[in-house]
Amino acid sequence: MRVMRFTAPTMAQAMRQVRQSLGPDAVILSTGRLPGGGVEISAAVDHALSAAAAGGGAPEPQAAPVPEAAPAPAGAGLDDLARRVADLSGLASRHLVLSEAAGGFAARPEVAPLYAHLMEQEVDPAIIAELLGDLAALGGQNLLPRLAIRLKKLLQVGAGPRLGPERPAVWALVGPTGVGKTTTVAKLAATYGLKHRLKVGLITLDTFRIAAPEQLMVYGRIMDLPAKVAATAAEYAQAVAELHDRDLVLVDTVGRSQSDQENLAELKAVLEGVPRTLCHLVLACPTRGADLKLALEGFGIFEPQSLIFTKLDETRTFGPILNLVVKSGRPVSYLANGQKVPDDLEEATREGLAKRLLPPRGGLQTS
Ligand SMILES: Nc1nc2c(ncn2[C@@H]2O[C@H](COP(=O)(O)OP(=O)(O)O)[C@@H](O)[C@H]2O)c(=O)[nH]1
Ligand SMILES: [Mg+2]
């Protein structure tokens, strides 16, 4: 298999080059942005793979599950879209998806611009294939609204604090260093404490760095909310007990590298001091896709209730949000789009996320 590189100003143009040079059996191996602008696609033709994809040659008996080639009727199978996407993790099936995309649905003139746009947004190719594959077979106009409906179905949102009978509700924000946990705790405190007029308390477990607890204490003083520092499971349980008159207790934690399993386990042990603590995983949207997936795995031990994405103001690529929702099966609860406390926080909605992921109406690049 000979790998070839294609560079062009836009994904659509690079895809066209791939099809022209390598034909319909091209397999996209990777896509990326060039430092000086433009995109690069590595692609190749693997005749064994493409023969198997076409049902021609002798397929490998141990091949990973292959997506249904036959177009499903409109709307069918949408409910288990996420499950089928999750099944597409094997390398062989991934290649089949990509090869099918390049030579099949993605080549159709009405679909190609949508395909290119989603690739540019760095949506996982397997998800794109599920979203667009049978839409292409339906043909016709108005693909964008149909895509929007499917996308919204995949984008789970919600999991804001459900204030059950047990008070206070306890939310801990966990996540890598520097993603904006402390800032987001402050924004949430303002949202729930000042706007929704709930009784909010703050706890910081970030005693790891000198002066780190001070950051949250300052927010507490400004907003006139009680704030406590805890370093052990017992201290944490004590702090929550002291905040028993609160509706919601927000817990800030120390940033940990997802690869630092020992420290993650230590933090988990502290959080277990209050078993009803619900964790929410904070991730920065501009983080590279592979690193986001590593964080998801590393912080999986906290069984996060939701994902919170920060720094949306620093990127224009939102595919990773969709990729992680599908991969984790967790909803997105909040989006942070700037440094300002408390303004730069929004509750995640399907519409808001889909709007960021889709091209503006009429703004599709068709060249
Ligand atoms: N641009 C941008 N910066 C943010 C956002 N959220 C937090 N930050 C900044 O990121 C840096 C780290 O934030 P911090 O809350 O201390 O992160 P932590 O280590 O996870 O607690 C600070 O400079 C914040 O102002 C956001 O949504 N957008
Ligand atoms: Mg912090």
XYZ file of C-alpha atoms and ligand atoms in Angstrom:
396
model
C 0.000 0.000 0.000
C 1.598 3.275 -1.101
C 0.639 6.309 0.974
C 0.248 9.616 -0.861
C -0.115 13.094 0.565
C -2.490 15.720 -0.759
C -2.478 19.335 0.316
C -5.035 21.979 -0.577
C -6.547 25.131 0.904
C -9.793 23.357 1.864
C -10.854 19.864 2.831
C -13.253 19.724 -0.130
C -10.466 20.485 -2.574
C -8.101 17.982 -0.979
C -10.819 15.291 -1.098
C -11.341 16.004 -4.796
C -7.624 15.556 -5.422
C -7.708 12.232 -3.586
C -10.603 10.990 -5.708
C -9.009 12.183 -8.923
C -5.633 10.575 -8.189
C -6.594 7.386 -6.404
C -10.118 6.748 -7.590
C -13.116 5.564 -5.641
C -11.232 2.974 -3.570
C -9.032 5.541 -1.830
C -8.633 5.072 1.896
C -8.115 8.240 3.930
C -5.454 7.479 6.511
C -5.290 10.820 8.242
C -6.299 14.421 7.877
C -4.628 17.430 9.424
C -4.140 21.147 9.290
C -0.983 22.668 7.894
C 0.790 25.178 10.140
C 0.633 27.870 7.473
C -3.051 27.214 6.683
C -4.703 24.641 4.442
C -5.164 20.954 5.005
C -3.306 17.764 4.291
C -4.770 14.336 3.629
C -2.777 11.113 3.583
C -4.493 8.513 1.466
C -3.774 5.216 -0.207
C -5.436 2.478 -2.182
C -5.413 -0.877 -0.485
C -6.658 -3.353 -3.060
C -7.216 -6.175 -0.587
C -9.313 -3.905 1.608
C -11.279 -2.352 -1.189
C -11.983 -5.768 -2.712
C -13.326 -6.929 0.651
C -15.377 -3.767 0.961
C -16.917 -4.382 -2.419
C -17.656 -7.971 -1.483
C -15.345 -9.028 -4.322
C -12.174 -10.726 -3.079
C -11.946 -13.099 -0.164
C -12.688 -11.080 2.960
C -10.665 -11.721 6.072
C -12.738 -14.044 8.234
C -11.761 -12.242 11.441
C -12.702 -8.809 10.102
C -14.231 -6.440 12.626
C -17.934 -5.604 12.284
C -18.622 -3.747 9.084
C -21.255 -1.040 8.807
C -24.320 -1.972 6.813
C -23.658 -1.103 3.215
C -27.312 -1.105 2.235
C -28.982 2.244 2.719
C -31.440 2.171 5.591
C -34.879 3.670 5.074
C -35.301 7.246 6.236
C -34.997 7.568 9.986
C -34.415 3.865 10.542
C -31.742 2.820 12.949
C -31.313 6.296 14.377
C -31.941 5.116 17.880
C -28.957 2.857 17.941
C -26.772 5.232 15.959
C -24.467 5.782 18.901
C -24.079 2.064 19.538
C -23.225 1.348 15.925
C -20.692 4.138 15.876
C -19.110 2.728 19.012
C -18.802 -0.630 17.255
C -16.712 0.913 14.528
C -13.526 1.024 16.526
C -11.613 -1.770 14.767
C -8.977 -0.558 12.366
C -10.213 -2.729 9.497
C -13.784 -1.503 9.823
C -12.536 2.046 10.123
C -10.689 1.700 6.856
C -13.760 0.252 5.226
C -15.797 3.206 6.431
C -13.271 5.658 5.069
C -12.834 3.916 1.787
C -16.568 3.703 1.365
C -16.857 7.397 2.204
C -14.243 8.515 -0.299
C -15.605 6.421 -3.125
C -19.258 6.296 -2.141
C -21.525 8.737 -0.407
C -18.894 11.421 0.092
C -18.378 11.646 -3.660
C -21.990 12.590 -4.314
C -22.173 16.260 -5.214
C -24.989 17.037 -2.762
C -23.165 15.330 0.120
C -19.523 16.200 -0.593
C -19.637 19.712 0.920
C -21.289 18.409 4.102
C -18.731 15.620 4.307
C -15.866 18.071 3.854
C -17.317 20.401 6.462
C -17.670 17.676 9.091
C -14.144 16.431 8.352
C -12.882 19.972 8.831
C -14.711 20.097 12.168
C -12.729 16.934 13.029
C -15.802 14.808 13.556
C -14.766 11.161 13.751
C -15.036 9.630 10.247
C -17.081 6.720 11.587
C -19.610 9.190 13.012
C -19.690 11.097 9.717
C -20.375 7.857 7.866
C -23.283 7.092 10.194
C -24.646 10.603 9.854
C -24.298 10.930 6.099
C -24.070 7.441 4.634
C -27.730 6.723 4.088
C -28.728 10.368 3.764
C -26.810 10.263 0.514
C -28.861 7.328 -0.666
C -32.025 9.312 -0.061
C -30.640 11.949 -2.392
C -32.421 15.160 -3.130
C -32.289 18.555 -1.534
C -32.594 19.684 2.063
C -29.864 17.437 3.334
C -28.700 20.072 5.797
C -31.913 20.135 7.886
C -31.964 16.340 7.887
C -28.367 16.231 9.015
C -29.198 18.753 11.736
C -31.955 16.492 13.082
C -29.628 13.500 13.210
C -26.863 15.482 14.791
C -29.146 16.773 17.529
C -30.224 13.229 18.226
C -26.605 12.205 18.794
C -25.714 15.223 20.907
C -26.823 14.397 24.419
C -27.084 17.341 26.753
C -28.260 17.993 30.261
C -27.462 16.619 33.703
C -27.651 19.960 35.450
C -28.042 19.675 39.210
C -31.165 17.751 40.040
C -32.029 18.897 43.487
C -33.575 15.824 45.012
C -34.662 15.497 48.605
C -31.101 14.991 49.726
C -29.449 18.334 50.430
C -27.004 19.602 49.664
C -26.390 18.257 46.162
C -22.628 17.882 45.823
C -20.870 18.462 42.504
C -17.140 18.034 42.008
C -15.362 19.236 38.902
C -12.471 17.006 37.888
C -10.169 17.232 34.911
C -6.648 17.929 33.675
C -4.600 20.904 34.884
C -5.379 24.327 33.499
C -8.603 23.432 31.684
C -10.610 25.954 33.722
C -12.041 23.962 36.643
C -11.689 26.715 39.231
C -13.016 29.357 36.841
C -15.987 27.126 35.971
C -16.736 26.452 39.651
C -16.868 30.219 40.151
C -19.149 30.651 37.128
C -21.473 27.884 38.345
C -21.513 29.375 41.842
C -22.578 32.705 40.389
C -25.164 31.096 38.118
C -26.808 29.019 40.834
C -26.128 31.287 43.791
C -26.870 34.702 42.331
C -29.120 34.003 39.339
C -31.157 31.006 40.559
C -30.899 32.129 44.178
C -29.923 28.743 45.521
C -27.842 28.483 48.660
C -24.414 27.574 47.314
C -21.311 26.513 49.221
C -17.779 26.018 47.936
C -15.094 23.513 48.833
C -11.632 23.322 47.361
C -9.586 20.151 47.494
C -6.802 21.913 45.631
C -4.298 22.083 48.458
C -1.567 20.685 46.281
C -0.068 23.969 45.125
C 0.859 26.863 47.382
C -1.835 29.567 47.282
C -4.104 27.460 45.051
C -6.934 27.302 47.649
C -6.846 31.089 47.837
C -8.214 31.372 44.274
C -11.551 29.819 45.228
C -11.692 31.509 48.643
C -11.469 34.872 46.880
C -14.431 33.981 44.671
C -16.300 32.887 47.802
C -15.650 36.242 49.466
C -16.649 38.245 46.387
C -19.923 36.350 46.047
C -20.452 36.124 49.785
C -20.611 32.329 49.729
C -19.137 30.070 52.418
C -15.943 28.401 51.183
C -13.904 25.645 52.816
C -10.607 23.903 52.212
C -10.160 20.158 52.634
C -7.199 17.877 52.035
C -8.379 14.444 53.188
C -11.535 12.341 52.905
C -12.345 13.096 56.557
C -11.849 16.833 56.110
C -13.973 16.746 52.967
C -16.815 14.926 54.763
C -16.517 17.441 57.610
C -16.664 20.398 55.184
C -19.820 19.058 53.510
C -21.359 18.429 56.946
C -20.658 22.061 57.875
C -22.416 23.172 54.671
C -25.549 21.128 55.472
C -27.845 24.139 55.110
C -26.799 24.637 51.464
C -28.750 23.510 48.377
C -25.669 22.944 46.273
C -22.027 22.452 47.187
C -19.507 22.931 44.380
C -16.174 21.195 44.828
C -13.024 22.341 43.053
C -10.259 19.783 42.713
C -6.597 19.859 41.890
C -5.683 19.374 38.260
C -4.245 15.976 37.593
C -2.624 14.537 34.545
C -4.740 11.736 33.171
C -1.658 9.541 33.044
C -0.932 10.045 36.733
C -3.008 7.096 37.931
C -1.641 7.228 41.467
C -2.674 10.841 42.014
C -6.046 10.247 40.369
C -6.672 7.351 42.754
C -5.681 9.616 45.662
C -8.202 12.260 44.583
C -10.853 9.586 44.185
C -10.183 8.376 47.715
C -10.717 11.921 49.041
C -13.962 12.333 47.071
C -15.211 9.041 48.473
C -15.370 10.816 51.827
C -18.795 12.020 50.590
C -20.339 9.131 48.624
C -23.074 11.221 47.038
C -20.555 13.437 45.263
C -21.331 13.621 41.549
C -18.318 14.277 39.363
C -18.323 16.301 36.172
C -15.388 16.099 33.809
C -14.002 19.414 32.584
C -12.157 19.367 29.258
C -10.758 22.173 27.141
C -12.180 22.147 23.629
C -8.938 23.136 21.836
C -7.192 20.010 23.189
C -6.073 17.531 20.525
C -8.552 14.732 19.903
C -6.183 11.966 20.963
C -5.424 13.749 24.249
C -9.130 14.286 24.924
C -9.695 10.569 24.545
C -6.831 9.845 26.943
C -8.355 12.245 29.479
C -11.721 10.545 29.101
C -10.111 7.199 29.846
C -7.955 8.453 32.723
C -10.806 10.298 34.437
C -13.198 7.424 33.795
C -12.557 6.244 37.359
C -14.673 9.183 38.562
C -17.660 7.962 36.534
C -18.430 11.503 35.397
C -22.107 12.444 35.184
C -21.473 14.931 32.428
C -18.829 16.612 30.337
C -18.124 20.342 30.580
C -16.205 21.880 27.689
C -14.234 25.086 28.226
C -12.324 27.513 26.004
C -14.787 27.277 23.129
C -13.731 30.849 22.385
C -10.250 29.607 21.499
C -11.221 27.271 18.675
C -13.517 26.931 15.701
C -13.339 23.151 15.646
C -16.111 21.522 17.621
C -16.142 17.935 16.320
C -14.269 16.659 19.384
C -17.312 17.503 21.529
C -19.503 15.204 19.446
C -16.800 12.525 19.320
C -16.499 12.448 23.106
C -20.253 12.425 23.712
C -20.581 9.404 21.435
C -17.530 7.686 22.871
C -18.421 8.246 26.518
C -22.217 8.034 26.346
C -22.195 11.072 28.702
C -24.136 14.264 28.100
C -22.603 17.719 27.864
C -23.879 19.933 30.680
C -22.076 23.258 30.259
C -19.984 25.150 27.746
C -17.516 27.835 28.787
C -16.599 30.358 26.154
C -14.287 32.852 27.813
C -12.460 33.896 30.956
C -15.112 36.223 32.348
C -16.825 35.116 35.556
C -19.774 34.657 35.529
C -20.822 35.657 31.988
C -18.885 33.213 29.849
C -20.842 30.085 30.691
C -23.815 28.604 28.897
C -25.967 25.592 29.536
C -25.350 23.128 26.708
C -28.256 22.721 24.304
C -28.606 20.479 21.270
C -29.332 23.535 19.116
C -26.303 25.442 20.361
C -23.968 22.525 19.744
C -25.429 21.587 16.366
C -25.152 25.202 15.245
C -21.463 25.205 16.035
C -20.903 21.946 14.200
C -22.937 22.620 11.059
C -22.174 25.001 8.230
C -24.315 28.120 8.201
C -27.335 27.806 5.915
C -26.275 28.751 2.424
C -22.688 28.994 3.579
C -21.630 25.610 2.250
C -18.623 25.426 0.100
C -19.666 23.622 -3.051
C -16.576 24.107 -5.191
N -10.234 31.530 26.837
C -10.719 30.909 27.902
N -9.957 30.790 29.013
C -10.471 30.151 30.083
C -11.781 29.602 30.073
N -11.972 29.011 31.285
C -10.866 29.228 32.012
N -9.942 29.907 31.300
C -8.591 30.346 31.701
O -7.752 29.216 31.813
C -6.770 29.436 32.829
C -6.817 28.289 33.836
O -8.052 28.339 34.519
P -8.273 27.636 35.925
O -9.707 27.798 36.268
O -7.274 28.133 36.922
O -7.953 26.119 35.530
P -7.818 24.844 36.498
O -6.356 24.561 36.649
O -8.499 23.713 35.751
O -8.507 25.165 37.781
C -7.107 30.788 33.445
O -6.287 31.753 32.863
C -8.558 31.008 33.055
O -8.895 32.370 32.987
C -12.559 29.715 28.866
O -13.691 29.236 28.744
N -11.980 30.382 27.818
Mg -7.777 25.227 39.720
